[in-house]
Each structure stands twice: as structure tokens, then as C-alpha cells.
Amino acid sequence: RKEVEQDPGPFNVPEGATVAFNCTYSNSASQSFFWYRQDCRKEPKLLMSVYSSGNEDGRFTAQLNRASQYISLLIRDSKLSDSATYLCVADAGNNRKLIWGLGTSLAVNP
Amino acid sequence: GAGVSQSPSNKVTEKGKDVELRCDPISGHTALYWYRQSLGQGLEFLIYFQGNSAPDKSGLPSDRFSAERTGGSVSTLTIQRTQQEDSAVYLCASSSLTSGRTQYFGPGTRLLVL
């Protein structure tokens, strides 16, 4: 089992749609979680950290379920510019490395 | 402030040659990471430096790969006797204790081994 698993997609949605991505992690000792965004042929960029209480940043909402060991990302009112690969990340539980999912591809269509 | 920078941005080399890739982390960041990403694939962890601690080399794929970090700042990733399967984008990231474990990436070096 991969340490961080994501549905690779692709998710194809129309503009304005709401889309949700889930991610599961295997290390119960993981403490820090993130969603990164990666555009084609570009480096990953931090989208948002994921906090235990859940957090929202504009159209983006991230949630953490420790009991089930999954993280979610909700994108509301999707824009064409949201088209990218979304990477789920969890720390290795040893205060050192981050473990990266393979990413979920999103295409927002006009 | 300046972000993570990497050089060269692109490198084409012949099989069997050695290459050196450079990373300049964000000033003051104590942690530095090297990753490799092949076309259409996820990030593959290579090596991690944290301050003066011994680096975590657990991701290096073979002994042809090595990295050093001089003075706790600039890092160089060296690939000896390159093979075609080494072709990939090599990404460097840095983080600081105050940024939690948030990693900030450089633009990467695209390596093509002919």
C-alpha cells in the first residue's frame, strides 16, 4: 500500500462546478498535511496546509479525518485556472520527510 | 524575497558523463530536499539535509548519485556516469522551522541523457 494514495483522475468538470478530492495516508504518526498544486512542467506550489479543525481559503476547503486517515480538498465554483495536478502530502511522522501522493489531475472546461 | 533557485535550468548530456546540479535555498532555510520527477510521474524523494545533521540519503537510487551541502546553504547534486533512465526533472526544495514543514520549490533542472 502506498503511504499516501490519491485517485489519479483525471477529473473533468465544467466551470462553476464543485469538485472534491480525497487522499488517504497510512502512517498514523503523521502530524502535518498539505495540498500542493502543480501546473504542467512547473514546480509544485503550496495551495494550503490542512489543520485538524479544517480550514478554508476562499473557494478552497481542506479537511482532515484522523480516525479514518484521510484528507480532503473541496474546490467550489471552479475556474479554468484551477486546471492542474493536486498533490496530497503528509509528513513521515518523524519530523523529517514529507511523503507525496502521485497527484490528482483536474481539468476545468469552459 | 528571493525564492529557491536552481541551475542549470536545462542540461543535455551524453550517457556516461557526470553532471552537477545546483540549488540555492531560500536564505535562512535550514532544511533542503532533492526530488526527481520523471515525465508524468510523482515526486521521488532523493535526499534531505537538515542543519548540521547527517543527511537522509535513503532515496538515492544508486551510488552514482551523491549530494553535498556546503556551509549549510548551497547544495550540489552529482550524478556520475549518467544513464538514460536518469533523464528527469530534478527539483530542490527548502523549508524552515518557522514555516513548519512547508516546502518551497525551485523551478527544477530538466536533465536529458542521450
Coordinates of C-alpha atoms in Angstrom, one line a residue:
Chain A
R1 CA 0.0 0.0 0.0
K2 CA 1.3 3.4 -0.9
E3 CA 2.0 5.7 2.0
V4 CA -0.1 8.5 0.5
E5 CA -2.8 7.5 -2.0
Q6 CA -4.8 9.6 -4.3
D7 CA -7.2 8.9 -7.2
P8 CA -5.2 10.0 -10.2
G9 CA -8.2 11.2 -12.1
P10 CA -8.5 12.9 -14.5
F11 CA -11.4 14.9 -13.2
N12 CA -13.1 16.8 -16.0
V13 CA -15.6 19.4 -14.7
P14 CA -17.3 22.4 -16.2
E15 CA -16.6 25.9 -14.9
G16 CA -18.5 26.7 -11.8
A17 CA -18.7 23.1 -10.6
T18 CA -17.7 21.9 -7.2
V19 CA -15.2 19.1 -7.1
A20 CA -13.8 17.1 -4.2
F21 CA -10.5 15.1 -3.9
N22 CA -9.8 12.6 -1.3
C23 CA -6.4 11.3 -0.1
T24 CA -5.5 8.6 2.4
Y25 CA -2.3 8.2 4.3
S26 CA -1.0 5.1 6.0
N27 CA 1.2 6.5 8.8
S28 CA -0.9 7.2 11.9
A29 CA 2.0 9.2 13.3
S30 CA 1.8 11.8 10.6
Q31 CA 1.1 15.3 12.0
S32 CA 1.4 17.7 9.1
F33 CA -0.6 17.6 6.0
F34 CA -0.7 19.8 2.9
W35 CA -2.2 20.2 -0.5
Y36 CA 0.1 21.4 -3.3
R37 CA -0.7 22.4 -6.8
Q38 CA 1.5 21.5 -9.8
D39 CA 0.9 23.0 -13.2
C40 CA 2.2 21.3 -16.3
R41 CA 6.0 21.4 -16.5
K42 CA 6.2 23.6 -13.3
E43 CA 7.3 23.0 -9.8
P44 CA 4.8 22.2 -7.0
K45 CA 3.4 25.2 -5.1
L46 CA 1.8 25.2 -1.7
L47 CA -2.0 25.5 -2.0
M48 CA -2.8 25.1 1.7
S49 CA -1.9 23.4 4.9
V50 CA -4.5 21.1 6.4
Y51 CA -5.4 21.6 10.0
S52 CA -7.3 19.3 12.3
S53 CA -10.2 21.6 12.6
G54 CA -10.5 22.0 8.9
N55 CA -9.6 25.2 7.1
E56 CA -10.9 27.4 4.3
D57 CA -9.2 29.7 1.9
G58 CA -11.6 31.4 -0.5
R59 CA -13.0 28.7 -2.8
F60 CA -10.8 26.0 -1.3
T61 CA -11.7 23.9 1.8
A62 CA -9.4 21.3 3.3
Q63 CA -10.4 18.8 5.9
L64 CA -8.6 16.1 7.9
N65 CA -10.1 13.0 9.4
R66 CA -7.5 11.4 11.7
A67 CA -9.7 8.4 12.6
S68 CA -10.0 7.3 9.0
Q69 CA -6.7 8.8 8.0
Y70 CA -7.9 10.8 5.1
I71 CA -7.6 14.3 3.8
S72 CA -10.0 16.1 1.5
L73 CA -9.9 19.1 -0.7
L74 CA -13.0 20.8 -1.9
I75 CA -13.0 23.4 -4.7
R76 CA -16.1 25.5 -5.2
D77 CA -17.0 27.5 -8.2
S78 CA -14.1 26.0 -10.2
K79 CA -12.3 28.3 -12.6
L80 CA -10.4 27.4 -15.8
S81 CA -7.2 28.4 -13.9
D82 CA -7.8 25.7 -11.4
S83 CA -6.8 23.1 -14.0
A84 CA -3.7 21.4 -12.6
T85 CA -2.5 18.4 -10.7
Y86 CA -3.2 18.5 -7.0
L87 CA -0.7 16.8 -4.7
C88 CA -1.6 15.4 -1.3
V89 CA 1.3 15.4 1.2
A90 CA 1.7 14.0 4.7
D91 CA 4.8 14.1 6.9
A92 CA 6.6 10.8 7.6
G93 CA 5.8 11.1 11.3
N94 CA 9.5 11.5 12.2
N95 CA 9.7 15.3 12.0
R96 CA 11.7 15.0 8.8
K97 CA 10.5 14.0 5.4
L98 CA 7.3 14.7 3.6
I99 CA 5.5 11.8 1.8
W100 CA 4.0 12.9 -1.5
G101 CA 1.0 11.4 -3.3
L102 CA 1.2 10.9 -7.1
G103 CA -1.4 13.7 -7.6
T104 CA -4.9 14.1 -8.9
S105 CA -5.4 15.7 -12.3
L106 CA -8.1 18.3 -12.7
A107 CA -9.3 19.8 -16.0
V108 CA -11.9 22.6 -15.8
N109 CA -13.6 23.0 -19.0
P110 CA -15.4 26.1 -20.4
Chain B
G1 CA 12.5 37.9 -1.0
A2 CA 14.3 35.5 -3.4
G3 CA 12.9 32.0 -3.7
V4 CA 14.7 28.8 -4.3
S5 CA 16.9 28.9 -7.4
Q6 CA 18.4 26.1 -9.4
S7 CA 20.9 25.9 -12.1
P8 CA 21.2 25.0 -14.9
S9 CA 17.5 25.1 -15.9
N10 CA 18.2 22.6 -18.6
K11 CA 21.0 20.1 -19.1
V12 CA 21.7 17.8 -22.0
T13 CA 24.5 15.3 -21.6
E14 CA 25.8 12.1 -23.1
K15 CA 25.4 8.8 -21.4
G16 CA 28.4 8.1 -19.2
K17 CA 29.2 11.7 -18.4
D18 CA 29.0 13.2 -15.0
V19 CA 26.6 16.1 -14.2
E20 CA 26.3 18.6 -11.3
L21 CA 23.1 20.3 -10.4
R22 CA 23.0 23.3 -8.1
C23 CA 20.4 24.5 -5.6
D24 CA 20.3 27.8 -3.8
P25 CA 17.7 27.6 -1.0
I26 CA 15.8 30.4 0.5
S27 CA 18.1 32.4 2.8
G28 CA 17.8 31.1 6.4
H29 CA 16.1 27.9 5.5
T30 CA 17.8 25.0 7.4
A31 CA 16.2 22.1 5.5
L32 CA 16.9 21.3 1.9
Y33 CA 15.5 18.5 -0.2
W34 CA 16.2 17.0 -3.6
Y35 CA 13.5 15.2 -5.6
R36 CA 13.3 13.7 -9.0
Q37 CA 10.2 13.7 -11.2
S38 CA 10.0 11.7 -14.4
L39 CA 7.6 12.8 -17.1
G40 CA 4.0 12.2 -15.9
Q41 CA 5.2 10.7 -12.6
G42 CA 5.1 11.7 -9.0
L43 CA 7.8 13.2 -6.9
E44 CA 10.6 10.8 -5.9
F45 CA 12.5 11.7 -2.8
L46 CA 16.3 11.6 -3.2
I47 CA 18.0 13.2 -0.2
Y48 CA 17.3 15.6 2.7
F49 CA 19.6 17.9 4.6
Q50 CA 18.7 19.4 8.0
G51 CA 21.1 21.8 9.5
N52 CA 24.3 20.1 10.6
S53 CA 22.7 16.7 11.0
A54 CA 23.8 13.8 8.8
P55 CA 21.7 13.8 5.6
D56 CA 19.0 11.3 5.0
K57 CA 20.2 9.6 1.8
S58 CA 17.6 6.9 1.8
G59 CA 16.1 7.9 -1.5
L60 CA 19.2 8.0 -3.6
P61 CA 18.7 5.3 -6.3
S62 CA 22.3 4.2 -6.7
D63 CA 25.8 5.0 -5.6
R64 CA 26.2 7.1 -8.8
F65 CA 24.1 9.7 -7.0
S66 CA 25.6 11.9 -4.3
A67 CA 24.9 15.3 -2.8
E68 CA 26.5 17.8 -0.6
R69 CA 25.5 21.0 1.1
T70 CA 28.3 23.4 1.8
G71 CA 28.1 25.9 4.7
G72 CA 24.5 24.9 5.4
S73 CA 23.3 26.8 2.2
V74 CA 24.0 25.8 -1.4
S75 CA 23.7 22.2 -2.4
T76 CA 25.1 20.3 -5.3
L77 CA 23.6 17.0 -6.6
T78 CA 26.1 15.0 -8.6
I79 CA 25.2 12.2 -10.9
Q80 CA 28.2 10.1 -12.1
R81 CA 28.2 8.0 -15.3
T82 CA 24.8 9.2 -16.3
Q83 CA 22.3 6.7 -17.8
Q84 CA 19.3 7.4 -20.0
E85 CA 17.0 6.5 -17.2
D86 CA 18.4 9.4 -15.2
S87 CA 16.5 11.8 -17.5
A88 CA 14.0 13.7 -15.4
V89 CA 13.3 17.0 -13.7
Y90 CA 15.4 17.4 -10.6
L91 CA 13.6 19.6 -8.1
C92 CA 15.1 21.2 -5.0
A93 CA 13.0 22.5 -2.1
S94 CA 13.8 24.2 1.2
S95 CA 11.9 24.8 4.4
S96 CA 12.5 26.4 7.8
L97 CA 11.5 25.6 11.3
T98 CA 9.2 28.6 11.3
S99 CA 7.4 27.5 8.2
G100 CA 6.5 24.2 9.7
R101 CA 7.2 21.6 7.2
T102 CA 6.1 23.7 4.2
Q103 CA 8.5 23.1 1.4
Y104 CA 9.2 25.8 -1.2
F105 CA 10.4 24.5 -4.6
G106 CA 12.8 25.8 -7.1
P107 CA 11.9 25.7 -10.8
G108 CA 13.9 22.5 -11.3
T109 CA 16.6 21.3 -13.7
R110 CA 15.5 19.3 -16.7
L111 CA 18.1 16.7 -17.4
L112 CA 18.2 14.8 -20.7
V113 CA 20.7 12.0 -21.1
L114 CA 21.3 11.0 -24.7

